[in-house]
Amino acid sequence: MAEENVKVAVRVRPFNAREKARSAQLIISMAGNQTIIKDPANMSAEPKNFAFDYSYWSHDGYTEKDGYFAPNDNRYADQKKVFDELGKGVLDNAWKGYNCSLFAYGQTGSGKSYSIVGFGNNKGIVPLACEELFKSIEEKRKVADKDAEFQVTLSMLEIYNEQIRDLLTSKTAVKGGLKVRQHASKGFIVEALTIVPMNSYAQIESKINEGTRNRTVASTNMNATSSRAHTIVALTFVQKQKNEAGQNMTKTAVINLVDLAGSERAETSGATGDRLKEGSSINLSLSTLGNCINALANQSSGKKKIIVPYRDSVLTKLLQNALGGNSKTIMIAALSPADINYQETLSTLRFADRAKMIKTQAVVNENPTD
Ligand code: ADP
Ligand code: MG
């Protein structure tokens, strides 16, 4: 069992049209592993510095070629760079039989979905990882025993107002949402969730598109297409092969890819009425995520055993392994470059700073085939 820290990446996006229209000021800079943020109310004050495992400058230095944001200098981090550094590592670990989790945190409009799923030709980590996984399975099949098996399944759900909705079914949503149950070895699992076997990248792509269409999209003042829900795409990768002693072994890796709802407080997005109520429920999952991360960070800094309140929200139940258990975990903190988002961006950086203190204990999930 290898104990290791959660890896944290930060990524800063370009100005959006609204920010350009009001001549937003750039308050983020990056140098090496440092991310530096200036307080726009006090530009001459000492800026605040944070260090992360990966720092992605995606603010400028790109040109759009066939709709793809391609780098025109070596500073700009495009989707390929982020996938090569984060996504490929996830796949390598999945091949070894480790559970992997990757989640994106940040306020609405900061670039979470861009990194995780992507838009148009700018495919994010989820589609690129699926594409790569099937490519390497095909390669592996050519050299592996003919009775070796490689199986991939997909599930996709969203958590909205503390209720779980299956995104891969056309059936009307179960009233009150799907139930979560604690499983002896797997941790918390979602009952009656659709789990679909996948045989090709094309299949997975069309299923994920179907799931994305089923997502609850509610517009807020922040971003007309923003989702107020947490989305979890889970891939299970199973390998059945003989080991050197000729014994039939099964390796299983669960890959959780999580696009969290916007981390902003409801009041800053101008939400009212139902939207506001949603905001507070979303904040229950997100504030519990924050509480869990604080407890875990305190635990790793040597303070005595603290109870981690995983059970306080649906999100943290489902992310329990990702946060403090059997998983190799990466967090991407998505940052707005603009002065107007200073407070939210600073709180995202602080959140990310605590997340990097968390330790998980991933084990190779390998057992004799039954
Ligand atoms: P979120 O999911 O956090 O609400 P999105 O991923 O939808 O935010 O991003 C908001 C907008 O910014 C989108 O139009 C997206 O295309 C753009 N964007 C985000 N990150 C980048 C990036 N790294 N490069 C180019 N455009 C980006
Ligand atoms: Mg999004």
Short mmCIF file of C-alpha atoms and ligand atoms in Angstrom, two decimals:
data_model
loop_
_atom_site.label_atom_id
_atom_site.label_comp_id
_atom_site.label_asym_id
_atom_site.label_seq_id
_atom_site.Cartn_x
_atom_site.Cartn_y
_atom_site.Cartn_z
CA MET A 1 0.00 0.00 0.00
CA ALA A 2 1.46 3.28 -1.08
CA GLU A 3 0.39 6.40 0.72
CA GLU A 4 0.63 9.49 -1.44
CA ASN A 5 -0.69 13.00 -1.66
CA VAL A 6 -3.56 14.12 -3.82
CA LYS A 7 -2.00 15.79 -6.88
CA VAL A 8 -3.30 19.26 -7.55
CA ALA A 9 -3.32 21.09 -10.87
CA VAL A 10 -4.43 24.67 -11.50
CA ARG A 11 -5.50 25.98 -14.88
CA VAL A 12 -6.34 29.55 -15.84
CA ARG A 13 -8.63 30.17 -18.82
CA PRO A 14 -8.77 33.05 -21.37
CA PHE A 15 -10.94 36.11 -20.72
CA ASN A 16 -14.51 35.48 -21.82
CA ALA A 17 -16.47 37.92 -23.99
CA ARG A 18 -18.03 39.65 -20.99
CA GLU A 19 -14.68 40.17 -19.31
CA LYS A 20 -13.18 41.51 -22.55
CA ALA A 21 -16.12 43.87 -23.03
CA ARG A 22 -15.54 45.42 -19.63
CA SER A 23 -11.73 45.49 -20.06
CA ALA A 24 -11.09 43.08 -17.21
CA GLN A 25 -7.71 43.18 -15.50
CA LEU A 26 -5.55 40.05 -15.39
CA ILE A 27 -4.84 39.21 -11.74
CA ILE A 28 -3.26 35.75 -12.15
CA SER A 29 0.28 34.94 -13.18
CA MET A 30 2.25 31.70 -13.14
CA ALA A 31 5.96 31.04 -12.86
CA GLY A 32 7.25 27.49 -12.57
CA ASN A 33 5.07 25.74 -10.01
CA GLN A 34 3.91 29.08 -8.54
CA THR A 35 0.53 30.71 -9.08
CA ILE A 36 0.42 34.33 -8.08
CA ILE A 37 -2.77 36.30 -7.46
CA LYS A 38 -3.05 40.08 -7.05
CA ASP A 39 -5.81 41.85 -5.15
CA PRO A 40 -7.41 44.22 -7.69
CA ALA A 41 -8.54 46.52 -4.88
CA ASN A 42 -4.92 46.91 -3.89
CA MET A 43 -2.65 46.18 -6.84
CA SER A 44 0.45 47.47 -5.07
CA ALA A 45 -0.04 45.10 -2.11
CA GLU A 46 2.14 42.01 -1.82
CA PRO A 47 0.55 39.35 -4.11
CA LYS A 48 -0.31 35.92 -2.72
CA ASN A 49 1.67 32.90 -3.88
CA PHE A 50 0.60 29.26 -4.09
CA ALA A 51 2.54 26.21 -5.27
CA PHE A 52 0.92 23.24 -7.03
CA ASP A 53 2.00 20.01 -8.69
CA TYR A 54 0.89 21.20 -12.13
CA SER A 55 0.25 24.75 -13.33
CA TYR A 56 -1.49 25.28 -16.64
CA TRP A 57 -1.44 28.66 -18.29
CA SER A 58 -4.32 28.61 -20.78
CA HIS A 59 -4.98 32.34 -20.71
CA ASP A 60 -3.21 33.54 -23.86
CA GLY A 61 -0.66 32.36 -26.39
CA TYR A 62 -3.09 30.35 -28.52
CA THR A 63 -4.63 30.53 -31.97
CA GLU A 64 -7.85 28.86 -33.00
CA LYS A 65 -7.21 26.30 -35.78
CA ASP A 66 -10.32 24.44 -36.99
CA GLY A 67 -11.96 25.33 -33.72
CA TYR A 68 -9.05 23.90 -31.70
CA PHE A 69 -7.19 26.14 -29.27
CA ALA A 70 -3.63 25.41 -30.38
CA PRO A 71 -0.58 26.86 -28.67
CA ASN A 72 1.41 29.46 -30.59
CA ASP A 73 3.99 29.74 -27.86
CA ASN A 74 5.31 27.18 -25.44
CA ARG A 75 3.55 28.65 -22.45
CA TYR A 76 0.00 27.95 -23.50
CA ALA A 77 -1.32 24.63 -22.17
CA ASP A 78 -3.75 23.06 -24.64
CA GLN A 79 -6.05 20.08 -24.07
CA LYS A 80 -3.37 17.69 -25.33
CA LYS A 81 -0.81 18.87 -22.80
CA VAL A 82 -3.26 18.52 -19.93
CA PHE A 83 -4.28 15.06 -21.12
CA ASP A 84 -0.67 13.95 -21.63
CA GLU A 85 0.27 15.00 -18.11
CA LEU A 86 -2.85 14.10 -16.15
CA GLY A 87 -5.01 11.77 -18.25
CA LYS A 88 -2.25 9.41 -19.35
CA GLY A 89 -1.11 8.90 -15.76
CA VAL A 90 -4.67 7.98 -14.82
CA LEU A 91 -4.74 5.35 -17.57
CA ASP A 92 -1.32 3.94 -16.63
CA ASN A 93 -2.55 3.54 -13.08
CA ALA A 94 -5.80 1.95 -14.21
CA TRP A 95 -3.79 -0.63 -16.20
CA LYS A 96 -1.89 -1.42 -13.00
CA GLY A 97 -5.21 -1.98 -11.20
CA TYR A 98 -5.43 1.21 -9.14
CA ASN A 99 -8.65 3.15 -8.66
CA CYS A 100 -8.23 6.68 -9.94
CA SER A 101 -10.20 9.85 -9.40
CA LEU A 102 -9.98 13.17 -11.08
CA PHE A 103 -12.14 16.05 -10.07
CA ALA A 104 -12.54 19.62 -11.19
CA TYR A 105 -13.28 22.38 -8.70
CA GLY A 106 -13.97 26.07 -9.28
CA GLN A 107 -16.66 28.68 -9.70
CA THR A 108 -19.15 28.51 -12.57
CA GLY A 109 -17.51 29.61 -15.80
CA SER A 110 -13.95 28.96 -14.59
CA GLY A 111 -13.29 26.07 -17.00
CA LYS A 112 -14.12 22.86 -15.11
CA SER A 113 -16.14 21.26 -17.90
CA TYR A 114 -13.63 22.44 -20.50
CA SER A 115 -10.88 20.44 -18.79
CA ILE A 116 -12.95 17.40 -17.86
CA VAL A 117 -15.23 16.99 -20.89
CA GLY A 118 -14.26 19.76 -23.31
CA PHE A 119 -16.28 21.38 -26.05
CA GLY A 120 -16.32 20.66 -29.81
CA ASN A 121 -12.85 19.95 -31.14
CA ASN A 122 -11.31 20.80 -27.79
CA LYS A 123 -11.93 17.37 -26.29
CA GLY A 124 -11.25 17.15 -22.58
CA ILE A 125 -9.78 14.42 -20.41
CA VAL A 126 -12.85 12.15 -20.42
CA PRO A 127 -13.14 11.64 -24.21
CA LEU A 128 -9.36 11.61 -24.73
CA ALA A 129 -8.89 9.03 -21.97
CA CYS A 130 -11.66 6.82 -23.36
CA GLU A 131 -10.18 7.02 -26.84
CA GLU A 132 -6.71 6.14 -25.56
CA LEU A 133 -8.02 3.32 -23.36
CA PHE A 134 -9.70 1.52 -26.27
CA LYS A 135 -6.64 2.06 -28.45
CA SER A 136 -4.39 0.45 -25.86
CA ILE A 137 -6.86 -2.39 -25.26
CA GLU A 138 -6.71 -3.17 -29.00
CA GLU A 139 -2.90 -3.18 -28.85
CA LYS A 140 -2.92 -5.35 -25.76
CA ARG A 141 -5.32 -7.88 -27.32
CA LYS A 142 -2.80 -8.49 -30.08
CA VAL A 143 -0.10 -9.61 -27.64
CA ALA A 144 -2.09 -11.05 -24.74
CA ASP A 145 -3.29 -14.65 -24.38
CA LYS A 146 -6.28 -15.29 -26.55
CA ASP A 147 -8.44 -16.01 -23.50
CA ALA A 148 -7.43 -12.75 -21.79
CA GLU A 149 -10.40 -10.40 -21.31
CA PHE A 150 -10.54 -6.64 -21.11
CA GLN A 151 -13.88 -5.15 -20.12
CA VAL A 152 -14.96 -1.56 -19.75
CA THR A 153 -18.24 -0.39 -18.25
CA LEU A 154 -19.63 3.11 -17.99
CA SER A 155 -22.02 4.82 -15.61
CA MET A 156 -22.91 8.48 -15.38
CA LEU A 157 -24.89 10.28 -12.71
CA GLU A 158 -25.56 13.71 -11.39
CA ILE A 159 -26.17 14.94 -7.88
CA TYR A 160 -28.68 17.74 -7.85
CA ASN A 161 -30.23 19.04 -4.64
CA GLU A 162 -28.73 16.05 -2.76
CA GLN A 163 -30.55 13.64 -5.06
CA ILE A 164 -28.89 11.21 -7.43
CA ARG A 165 -30.10 10.97 -10.98
CA ASP A 166 -29.02 8.31 -13.45
CA LEU A 167 -27.92 10.02 -16.66
CA LEU A 168 -27.85 6.84 -18.76
CA THR A 169 -31.52 5.97 -18.68
CA SER A 170 -34.46 7.35 -20.61
CA LYS A 171 -36.79 6.34 -17.79
CA THR A 172 -38.20 9.23 -15.78
CA ALA A 173 -36.12 10.04 -12.75
CA VAL A 174 -36.84 8.01 -9.62
CA LYS A 175 -38.72 10.21 -7.14
CA GLY A 176 -36.33 11.25 -4.40
CA GLY A 177 -33.38 10.03 -6.46
CA LEU A 178 -31.41 6.78 -6.42
CA LYS A 179 -30.36 5.40 -3.05
CA VAL A 180 -26.84 5.14 -1.72
CA ARG A 181 -25.88 2.01 0.17
CA GLN A 182 -22.72 1.09 2.03
CA HIS A 183 -21.00 -1.97 0.59
CA ALA A 184 -18.61 -4.07 2.71
CA SER A 185 -15.57 -3.65 0.47
CA LYS A 186 -16.50 -1.13 -2.21
CA GLY A 187 -17.55 1.74 0.06
CA PHE A 188 -20.70 3.66 -0.80
CA ILE A 189 -22.44 2.52 -3.97
CA VAL A 190 -25.48 3.77 -5.85
CA GLU A 191 -28.33 1.27 -6.03
CA ALA A 192 -29.99 0.47 -9.38
CA LEU A 193 -27.59 2.67 -11.34
CA THR A 194 -27.35 1.86 -15.06
CA ILE A 195 -23.97 0.29 -15.83
CA VAL A 196 -23.34 -0.22 -19.53
CA PRO A 197 -20.65 -2.48 -21.03
CA MET A 198 -18.63 -0.59 -23.64
CA ASN A 199 -16.83 -2.09 -26.61
CA SER A 200 -15.48 0.87 -28.48
CA TYR A 201 -14.68 4.53 -28.23
CA ALA A 202 -17.56 5.37 -30.59
CA GLN A 203 -20.00 3.65 -28.21
CA ILE A 204 -18.66 5.44 -25.18
CA GLU A 205 -18.73 8.78 -26.96
CA SER A 206 -22.36 8.43 -27.92
CA LYS A 207 -23.33 7.25 -24.40
CA ILE A 208 -21.55 10.18 -22.78
CA ASN A 209 -23.25 12.57 -25.21
CA GLU A 210 -26.58 11.01 -24.25
CA GLY A 211 -25.73 11.48 -20.57
CA THR A 212 -24.69 15.08 -21.15
CA ARG A 213 -28.01 15.81 -22.86
CA ASN A 214 -29.82 14.41 -19.82
CA ARG A 215 -28.02 16.74 -17.45
CA THR A 216 -29.97 19.32 -15.55
CA VAL A 217 -29.07 22.65 -17.03
CA ALA A 218 -30.30 25.76 -15.30
CA SER A 219 -29.22 29.18 -16.34
CA THR A 220 -27.88 31.65 -13.83
CA ASN A 221 -26.52 35.12 -14.35
CA MET A 222 -23.00 33.71 -14.32
CA ASN A 223 -23.15 31.45 -17.34
CA ALA A 224 -26.17 30.62 -19.45
CA THR A 225 -25.23 26.98 -19.95
CA SER A 226 -23.85 26.26 -16.53
CA SER A 227 -24.92 23.18 -14.67
CA ARG A 228 -25.80 23.48 -11.02
CA ALA A 229 -25.26 19.77 -10.53
CA HIS A 230 -22.26 17.60 -9.79
CA THR A 231 -21.62 15.09 -12.58
CA ILE A 232 -19.74 11.83 -12.03
CA VAL A 233 -18.63 9.68 -14.97
CA ALA A 234 -17.36 6.31 -13.74
CA LEU A 235 -15.45 3.82 -15.88
CA THR A 236 -14.69 0.37 -14.57
CA PHE A 237 -11.81 -1.36 -16.28
CA VAL A 238 -11.48 -5.10 -15.67
CA GLN A 239 -8.57 -7.23 -16.92
CA LYS A 240 -8.71 -11.01 -16.70
CA GLN A 241 -5.40 -12.72 -17.45
CA LYS A 242 -3.19 -15.54 -16.27
CA ASN A 243 -0.31 -14.52 -14.05
CA GLU A 244 3.20 -15.98 -14.34
CA ALA A 245 2.19 -18.96 -12.21
CA GLY A 246 -0.62 -19.70 -14.64
CA GLN A 247 -3.33 -18.64 -12.22
CA ASN A 248 -6.38 -16.75 -13.55
CA MET A 249 -6.32 -13.25 -12.05
CA THR A 250 -8.72 -10.33 -12.25
CA LYS A 251 -7.58 -6.73 -11.94
CA THR A 252 -10.22 -4.05 -11.46
CA ALA A 253 -9.82 -0.29 -11.59
CA VAL A 254 -12.58 2.23 -11.07
CA ILE A 255 -11.94 5.59 -12.70
CA ASN A 256 -14.10 8.43 -11.36
CA LEU A 257 -14.19 11.65 -13.35
CA VAL A 258 -16.01 14.37 -11.48
CA ASP A 259 -17.20 17.72 -12.78
CA LEU A 260 -18.33 19.56 -9.65
CA ALA A 261 -21.02 22.22 -9.58
CA GLY A 262 -19.86 25.83 -9.35
CA SER A 263 -18.21 26.58 -6.02
CA GLU A 264 -19.53 30.16 -5.79
CA ARG A 265 -21.91 31.09 -3.05
CA ALA A 266 -25.51 31.38 -4.26
CA GLU A 267 -25.78 35.09 -3.50
CA THR A 268 -22.92 36.11 -5.81
CA SER A 269 -24.57 34.55 -8.85
CA GLY A 270 -27.75 36.58 -8.35
CA ALA A 271 -29.83 33.46 -7.78
CA THR A 272 -33.25 33.85 -6.24
CA GLY A 273 -36.18 31.60 -5.27
CA ASP A 274 -35.74 28.01 -6.43
CA ARG A 275 -32.31 28.75 -7.79
CA LEU A 276 -31.31 29.99 -4.33
CA LYS A 277 -32.69 26.85 -2.66
CA GLU A 278 -30.67 24.79 -5.12
CA GLY A 279 -27.67 26.89 -4.30
CA SER A 280 -27.91 26.01 -0.64
CA SER A 281 -28.27 22.26 -1.37
CA ILE A 282 -25.36 22.34 -3.75
CA ASN A 283 -23.49 24.06 -1.00
CA LEU A 284 -24.36 21.21 1.36
CA SER A 285 -22.40 18.80 -0.85
CA LEU A 286 -19.69 21.36 -1.55
CA SER A 287 -19.41 22.62 2.00
CA THR A 288 -19.21 19.02 3.21
CA LEU A 289 -16.51 18.41 0.61
CA GLY A 290 -14.67 21.40 2.10
CA ASN A 291 -15.18 20.05 5.64
CA CYS A 292 -13.87 16.62 4.63
CA ILE A 293 -10.84 18.16 2.96
CA ASN A 294 -10.12 20.29 6.03
CA ALA A 295 -10.40 17.26 8.32
CA LEU A 296 -8.17 15.15 6.06
CA ALA A 297 -5.62 17.95 5.68
CA ASN A 298 -5.47 18.37 9.47
CA GLN A 299 -5.07 14.63 9.86
CA SER A 300 -2.08 14.58 7.50
CA SER A 301 -0.46 17.52 9.22
CA GLY A 302 -0.12 15.28 12.26
CA LYS A 303 -3.03 16.52 14.33
CA LYS A 304 -4.80 13.69 16.05
CA LYS A 305 -7.40 11.44 14.46
CA ILE A 306 -10.32 13.55 13.34
CA ILE A 307 -13.65 12.22 12.17
CA VAL A 308 -14.09 12.97 8.48
CA PRO A 309 -17.77 13.82 7.84
CA TYR A 310 -18.15 11.82 4.61
CA ARG A 311 -21.69 10.81 5.60
CA ASP A 312 -22.96 14.38 5.71
CA SER A 313 -23.57 14.65 1.96
CA VAL A 314 -24.22 12.46 -1.06
CA LEU A 315 -21.19 13.79 -2.91
CA THR A 316 -18.74 13.01 -0.13
CA LYS A 317 -20.19 9.52 0.40
CA LEU A 318 -19.53 8.77 -3.26
CA LEU A 319 -16.11 10.42 -3.16
CA GLN A 320 -15.00 8.81 0.10
CA ASN A 321 -12.45 6.55 -1.59
CA ALA A 322 -11.28 9.34 -3.86
CA LEU A 323 -10.64 11.60 -0.87
CA GLY A 324 -9.22 9.43 1.83
CA GLY A 325 -9.13 5.86 0.69
CA ASN A 326 -8.22 3.44 -2.04
CA SER A 327 -7.57 5.78 -4.95
CA LYS A 328 -4.94 7.81 -6.71
CA THR A 329 -6.49 11.24 -6.90
CA ILE A 330 -5.99 14.39 -8.92
CA MET A 331 -7.81 17.67 -8.48
CA ILE A 332 -7.94 20.36 -11.15
CA ALA A 333 -8.71 23.80 -9.77
CA ALA A 334 -10.13 25.96 -12.56
CA LEU A 335 -9.33 29.66 -12.28
CA SER A 336 -10.84 32.79 -13.79
CA PRO A 337 -8.15 35.30 -14.79
CA ALA A 338 -10.34 38.35 -14.13
CA ASP A 339 -10.25 40.96 -11.36
CA ILE A 340 -14.01 40.75 -10.83
CA ASN A 341 -13.68 37.12 -9.65
CA TYR A 342 -10.85 37.82 -7.19
CA GLN A 343 -12.62 36.57 -4.05
CA GLU A 344 -13.85 33.33 -5.65
CA THR A 345 -10.50 32.64 -7.31
CA LEU A 346 -8.67 33.22 -4.05
CA SER A 347 -10.99 30.83 -2.25
CA THR A 348 -10.47 28.22 -5.01
CA LEU A 349 -6.70 28.57 -4.57
CA ARG A 350 -7.05 28.14 -0.79
CA PHE A 351 -9.23 25.09 -1.29
CA ALA A 352 -6.68 23.59 -3.70
CA ASP A 353 -3.90 24.39 -1.25
CA ARG A 354 -5.60 22.30 1.44
CA ALA A 355 -6.46 19.50 -1.00
CA LYS A 356 -2.78 18.94 -1.77
CA MET A 357 -2.15 17.97 1.86
CA ILE A 358 -4.53 15.02 1.68
CA LYS A 359 -3.09 11.53 1.52
CA THR A 360 -4.76 8.52 -0.04
CA GLN A 361 -3.75 4.85 0.06
CA ALA A 362 -4.21 3.16 -3.29
CA VAL A 363 -3.84 -0.61 -3.57
CA VAL A 364 -3.67 -2.78 -6.66
CA ASN A 365 -7.12 -4.36 -6.92
CA GLU A 366 -6.12 -7.84 -8.02
CA ASN A 367 -7.68 -11.14 -7.00
CA PRO A 368 -7.83 -14.68 -8.29
CA THR A 369 -10.67 -14.92 -10.82
CA ASP A 370 -13.64 -16.72 -9.29
P1 ADP B 1 -17.41 25.61 -15.86
O1 ADP B 1 -17.63 24.19 -16.26
O2 ADP B 1 -16.40 25.75 -14.76
O3 ADP B 1 -18.67 26.34 -15.55
P2 ADP B 1 -16.66 25.95 -18.62
O4 ADP B 1 -15.73 24.80 -18.75
O5 ADP B 1 -18.02 25.81 -19.18
O6 ADP B 1 -16.76 26.40 -17.09
O7 ADP B 1 -15.90 27.21 -19.24
C1 ADP B 1 -16.51 28.48 -19.42
C2 ADP B 1 -16.13 29.03 -20.78
O8 ADP B 1 -14.73 29.27 -20.85
C3 ADP B 1 -16.46 28.09 -21.92
O9 ADP B 1 -16.96 28.85 -23.00
C4 ADP B 1 -15.15 27.46 -22.27
O10 ADP B 1 -15.08 27.11 -23.64
C5 ADP B 1 -14.14 28.56 -21.94
N1 ADP B 1 -12.88 27.98 -21.48
C6 ADP B 1 -12.68 27.40 -20.29
N2 ADP B 1 -11.42 26.96 -20.15
C7 ADP B 1 -10.80 27.26 -21.32
C8 ADP B 1 -9.48 27.06 -21.82
N3 ADP B 1 -8.56 26.43 -21.08
N4 ADP B 1 -9.19 27.50 -23.06
C9 ADP B 1 -10.14 28.09 -23.81
N5 ADP B 1 -11.40 28.32 -23.40
C10 ADP B 1 -11.75 27.91 -22.18
MG MG B 2 -19.44 23.16 -16.28
#
